[in-house]
Tab-separated table of C-alpha atoms and ligand atoms in Angstrom:
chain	number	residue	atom	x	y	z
A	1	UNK	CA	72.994	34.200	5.893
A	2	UNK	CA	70.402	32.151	4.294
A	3	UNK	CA	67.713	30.536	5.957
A	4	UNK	CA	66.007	27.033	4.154
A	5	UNK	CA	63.320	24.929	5.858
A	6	UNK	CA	64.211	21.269	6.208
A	7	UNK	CA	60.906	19.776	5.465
A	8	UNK	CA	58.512	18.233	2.540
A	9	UNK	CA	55.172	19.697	4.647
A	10	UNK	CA	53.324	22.059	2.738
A	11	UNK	CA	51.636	23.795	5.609
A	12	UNK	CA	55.356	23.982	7.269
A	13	UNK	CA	56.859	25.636	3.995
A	14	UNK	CA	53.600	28.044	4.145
A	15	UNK	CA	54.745	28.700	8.083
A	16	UNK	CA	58.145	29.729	6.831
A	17	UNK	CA	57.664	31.540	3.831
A	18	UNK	CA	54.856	33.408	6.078
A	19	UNK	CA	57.002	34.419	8.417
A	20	UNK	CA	59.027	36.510	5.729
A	21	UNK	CA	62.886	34.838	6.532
A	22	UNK	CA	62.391	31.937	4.154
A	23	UNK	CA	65.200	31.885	1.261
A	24	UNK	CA	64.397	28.373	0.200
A	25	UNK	CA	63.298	24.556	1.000
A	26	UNK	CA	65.657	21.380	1.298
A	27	UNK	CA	64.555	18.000	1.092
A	28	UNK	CA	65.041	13.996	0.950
A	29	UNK	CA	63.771	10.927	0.038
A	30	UNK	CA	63.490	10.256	3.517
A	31	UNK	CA	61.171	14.176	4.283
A	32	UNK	CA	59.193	12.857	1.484
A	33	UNK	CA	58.168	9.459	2.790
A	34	UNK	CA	57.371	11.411	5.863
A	35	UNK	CA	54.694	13.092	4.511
A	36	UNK	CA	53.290	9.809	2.787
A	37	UNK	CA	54.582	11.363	-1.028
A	38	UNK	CA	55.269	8.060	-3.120
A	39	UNK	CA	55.681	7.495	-6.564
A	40	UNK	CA	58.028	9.811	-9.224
A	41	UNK	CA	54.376	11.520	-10.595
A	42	UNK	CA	53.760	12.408	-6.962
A	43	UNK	CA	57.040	13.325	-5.947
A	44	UNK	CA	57.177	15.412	-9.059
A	45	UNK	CA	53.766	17.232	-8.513
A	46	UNK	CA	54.744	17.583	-4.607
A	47	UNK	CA	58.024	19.852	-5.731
A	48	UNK	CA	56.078	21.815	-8.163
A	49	UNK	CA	53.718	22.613	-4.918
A	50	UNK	CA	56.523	23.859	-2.841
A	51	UNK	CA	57.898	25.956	-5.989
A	52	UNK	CA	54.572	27.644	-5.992
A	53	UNK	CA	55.234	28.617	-2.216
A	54	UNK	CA	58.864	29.466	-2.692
A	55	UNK	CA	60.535	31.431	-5.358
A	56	UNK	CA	63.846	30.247	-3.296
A	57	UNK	CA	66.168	27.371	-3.884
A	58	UNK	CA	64.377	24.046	-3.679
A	59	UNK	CA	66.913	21.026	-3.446
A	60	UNK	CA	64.952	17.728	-5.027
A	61	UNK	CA	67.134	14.470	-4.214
A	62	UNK	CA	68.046	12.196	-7.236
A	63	UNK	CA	67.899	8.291	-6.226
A	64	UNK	CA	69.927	7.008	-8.965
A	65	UNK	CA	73.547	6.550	-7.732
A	66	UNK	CA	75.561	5.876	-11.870
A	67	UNK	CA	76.167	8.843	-13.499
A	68	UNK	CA	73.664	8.509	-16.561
A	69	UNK	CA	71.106	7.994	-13.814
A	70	UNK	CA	71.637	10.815	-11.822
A	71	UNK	CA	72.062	13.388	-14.810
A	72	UNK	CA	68.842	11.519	-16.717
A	73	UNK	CA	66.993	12.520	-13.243
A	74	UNK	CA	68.433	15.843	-12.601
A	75	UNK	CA	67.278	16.817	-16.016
A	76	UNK	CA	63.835	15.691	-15.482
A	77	UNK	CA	63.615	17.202	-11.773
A	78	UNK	CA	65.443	20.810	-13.359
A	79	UNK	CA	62.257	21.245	-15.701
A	80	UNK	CA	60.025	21.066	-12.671
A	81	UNK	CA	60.457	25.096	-11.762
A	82	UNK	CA	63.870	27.307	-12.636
A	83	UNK	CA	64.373	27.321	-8.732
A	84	UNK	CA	64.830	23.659	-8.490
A	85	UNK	CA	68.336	22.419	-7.328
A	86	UNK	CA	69.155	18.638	-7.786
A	87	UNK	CA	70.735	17.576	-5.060
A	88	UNK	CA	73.609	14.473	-5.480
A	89	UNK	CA	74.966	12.466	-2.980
A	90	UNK	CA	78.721	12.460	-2.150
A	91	UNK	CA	79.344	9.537	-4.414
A	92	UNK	CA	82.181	8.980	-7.624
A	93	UNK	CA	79.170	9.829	-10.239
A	94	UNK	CA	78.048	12.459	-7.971
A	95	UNK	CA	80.935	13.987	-8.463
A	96	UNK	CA	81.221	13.594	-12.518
A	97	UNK	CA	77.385	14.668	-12.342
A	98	UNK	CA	77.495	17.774	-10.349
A	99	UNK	CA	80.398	18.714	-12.693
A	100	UNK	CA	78.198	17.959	-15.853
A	101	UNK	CA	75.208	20.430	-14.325
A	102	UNK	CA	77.580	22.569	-13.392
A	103	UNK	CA	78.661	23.043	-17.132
A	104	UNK	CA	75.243	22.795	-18.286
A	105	UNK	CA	73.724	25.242	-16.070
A	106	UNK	CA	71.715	23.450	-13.726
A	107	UNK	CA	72.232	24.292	-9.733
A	108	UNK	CA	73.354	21.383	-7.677
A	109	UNK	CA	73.457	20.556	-3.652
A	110	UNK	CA	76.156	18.045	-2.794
A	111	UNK	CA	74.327	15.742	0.175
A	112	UNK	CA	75.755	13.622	2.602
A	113	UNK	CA	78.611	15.440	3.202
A	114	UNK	CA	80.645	14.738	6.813
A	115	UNK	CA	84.668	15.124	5.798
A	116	UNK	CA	86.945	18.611	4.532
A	117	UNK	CA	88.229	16.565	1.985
A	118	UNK	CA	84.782	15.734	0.500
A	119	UNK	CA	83.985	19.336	0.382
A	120	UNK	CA	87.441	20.113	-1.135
A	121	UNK	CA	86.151	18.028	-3.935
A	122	UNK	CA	82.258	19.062	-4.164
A	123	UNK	CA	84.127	22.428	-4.686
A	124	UNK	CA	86.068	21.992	-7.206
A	125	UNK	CA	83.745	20.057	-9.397
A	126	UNK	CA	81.720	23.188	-9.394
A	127	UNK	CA	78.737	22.389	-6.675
A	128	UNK	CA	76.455	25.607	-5.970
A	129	UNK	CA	75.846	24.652	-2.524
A	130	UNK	CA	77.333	21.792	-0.274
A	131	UNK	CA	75.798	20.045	2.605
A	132	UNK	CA	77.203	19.066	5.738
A	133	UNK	CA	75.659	16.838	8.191
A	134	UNK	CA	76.155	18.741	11.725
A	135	UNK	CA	73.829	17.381	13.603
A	136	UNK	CA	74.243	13.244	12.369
A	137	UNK	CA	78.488	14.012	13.241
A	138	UNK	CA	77.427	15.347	16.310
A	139	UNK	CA	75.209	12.182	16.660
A	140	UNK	CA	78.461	10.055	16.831
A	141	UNK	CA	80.176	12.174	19.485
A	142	UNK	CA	82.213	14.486	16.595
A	143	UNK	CA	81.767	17.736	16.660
A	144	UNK	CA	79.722	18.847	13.473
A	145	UNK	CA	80.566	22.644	13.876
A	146	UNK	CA	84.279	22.024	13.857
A	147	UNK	CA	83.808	20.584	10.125
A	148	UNK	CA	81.831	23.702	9.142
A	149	UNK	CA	84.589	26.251	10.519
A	150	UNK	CA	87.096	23.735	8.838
A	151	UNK	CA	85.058	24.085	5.453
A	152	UNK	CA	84.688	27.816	5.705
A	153	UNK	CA	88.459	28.624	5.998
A	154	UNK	CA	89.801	26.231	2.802
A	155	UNK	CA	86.866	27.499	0.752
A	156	UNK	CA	87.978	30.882	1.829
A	157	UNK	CA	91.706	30.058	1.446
A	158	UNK	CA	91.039	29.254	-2.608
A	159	UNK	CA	87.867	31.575	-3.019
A	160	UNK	CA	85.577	28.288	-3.752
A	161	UNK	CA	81.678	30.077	-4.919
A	162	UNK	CA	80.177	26.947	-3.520
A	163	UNK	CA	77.909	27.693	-0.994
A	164	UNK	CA	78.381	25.908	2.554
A	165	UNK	CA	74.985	25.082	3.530
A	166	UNK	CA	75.240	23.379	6.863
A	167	UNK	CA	72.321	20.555	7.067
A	168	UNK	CA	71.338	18.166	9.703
A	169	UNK	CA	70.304	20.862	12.184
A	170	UNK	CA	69.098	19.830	15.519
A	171	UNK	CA	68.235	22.905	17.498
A	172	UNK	CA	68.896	26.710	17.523
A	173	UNK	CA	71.897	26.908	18.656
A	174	UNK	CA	73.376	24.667	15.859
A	175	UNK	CA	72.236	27.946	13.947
A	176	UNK	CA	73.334	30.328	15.981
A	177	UNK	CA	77.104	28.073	15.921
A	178	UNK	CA	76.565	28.082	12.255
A	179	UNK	CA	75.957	32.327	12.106
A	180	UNK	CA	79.371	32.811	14.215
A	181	UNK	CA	81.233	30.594	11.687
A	182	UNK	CA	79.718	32.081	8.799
A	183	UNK	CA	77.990	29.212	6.890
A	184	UNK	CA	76.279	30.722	3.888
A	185	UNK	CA	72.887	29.082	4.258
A	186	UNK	CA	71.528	26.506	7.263
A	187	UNK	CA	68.475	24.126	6.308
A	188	UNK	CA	66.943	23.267	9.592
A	189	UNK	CA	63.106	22.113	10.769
A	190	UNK	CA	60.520	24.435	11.289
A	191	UNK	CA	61.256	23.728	14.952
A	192	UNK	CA	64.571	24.715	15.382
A	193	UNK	CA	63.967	28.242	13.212
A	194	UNK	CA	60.943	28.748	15.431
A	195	UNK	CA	62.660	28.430	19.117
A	196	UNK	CA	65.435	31.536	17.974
A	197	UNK	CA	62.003	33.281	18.849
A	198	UNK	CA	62.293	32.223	22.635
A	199	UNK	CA	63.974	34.345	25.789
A	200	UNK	CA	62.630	33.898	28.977
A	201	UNK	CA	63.163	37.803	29.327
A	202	UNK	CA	61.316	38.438	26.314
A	203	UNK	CA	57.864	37.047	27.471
A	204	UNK	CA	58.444	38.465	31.459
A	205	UNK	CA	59.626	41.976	30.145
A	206	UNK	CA	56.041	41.843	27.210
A	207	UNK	CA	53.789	40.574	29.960
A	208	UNK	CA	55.113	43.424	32.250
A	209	UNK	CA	54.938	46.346	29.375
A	210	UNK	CA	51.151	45.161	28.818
A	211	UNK	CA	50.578	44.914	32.352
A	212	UNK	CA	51.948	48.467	32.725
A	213	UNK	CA	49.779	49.725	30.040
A	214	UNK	CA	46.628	48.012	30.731
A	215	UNK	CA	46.781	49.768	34.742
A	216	UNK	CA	47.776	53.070	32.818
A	217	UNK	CA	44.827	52.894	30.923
A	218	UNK	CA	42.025	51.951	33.232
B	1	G3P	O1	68.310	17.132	4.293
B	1	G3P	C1	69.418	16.590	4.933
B	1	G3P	C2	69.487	16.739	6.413
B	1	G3P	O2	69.183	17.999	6.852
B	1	G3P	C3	69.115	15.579	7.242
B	1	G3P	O3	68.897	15.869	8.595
B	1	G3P	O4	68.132	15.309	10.859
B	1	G3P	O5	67.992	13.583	9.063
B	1	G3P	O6	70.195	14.246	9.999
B	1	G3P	P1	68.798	14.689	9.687
């Protein structure tokens, strides 16, 4: 299982990567704005910073939504750093595009994904990875993992090598949901990656070992 960071903060893709379990970066227009990064020459310059962190996948979002747009853009973003991955929105010229950079070699994340029949197409028109929103399904009272386990068993059925990389993580147990239903990759905030750290037990049974040593060694 793959582990991204959801995020367009430096010093968060550092945190990551530092931490040794980073296998890539996603982000969007919207993680970009975040962080105040405006303009194509800055947005440009900002990816080529995270590629120097990460020698992972990193998925840049096209904004162009017509097919000579998109595959204009993708080009452009593709010569940033051989890890980038454009990523396309589930549109009709998505769809044409992400089969056109799938025959010319470039790697491609399918966004905005929330239906098995989207997927069924990202698939087939030769997507590396494919995002679906968990946590924004969840947000209107669906349940996000059941599209995942739907997605893994038809890519299964028909051996799809798109990857399923489940997006929109809200906390750790929408990883630990992902793990049991065998998404290849989850994208999630820092946050969320950070609180699999956290067990109760963990910190009572450490605080008692150091106790224990510290009256041992008086
Ligand atoms: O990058 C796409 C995705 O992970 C968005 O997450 O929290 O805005 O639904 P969120």
């Amino acid at each position: 299982m793959k582990f991204f960071v959801d995020t367009a903060n430096l010093d968060q893709i550092r945190e990551a990567h530092d931490l040794g379990i980073l296998d890539g970066v996603t982000t969007n227009p919207s993680l970009m704005a975040k962080e105040g990064i405006t303009g194509e020459a800055n947005i440009r310059k900002h990816y080529a910073d995270i590629c120097e962190i990460v020698s992972g996948d990193v998925s840049a979002e096209v904004i162009s939504t017509d097919f000579e747009g998109i595959i204009r853009e993708g080009q452009e973003l593709a010569k940033i750093a051989p890890n980038i991955v454009v990523k396309v929105p589930m549109i009709k010229d998505g769809i044409k595009a992400i089969r056109w950079f799938s025959d010319n070699g470039i790697k491609t994340n399918c966004t905005l994904v929330f239906s098995a029949g989207q997927a069924i197409l990202a698939a087939k028109a030769g997507a590396t990875y494919l995002s679906p929103f968990l946590g924004r399904i969840d947000d209107i009272s669906w349940d996000g993992t059941e599209l995942i386990a739907q997605i893994v068993e038809i890519y299964a059925n028909y051996g799809f090598a798109t990857e399923i990389l489940a997006a929109s993580i809200r906390n750790p147990l929408h990883i630990v949901n992902c793990a049991e239903l065998g998404a290849d990759v989850i994208t999630a905030p820092l946050k969320s990656i950070m609180a699999l750290l956290n067990h109760p037990l963990t910190d009572i049974g450490l605080e008692k070992f150091l106790a224990d040593y510290a009256k041992g060694n008086a």
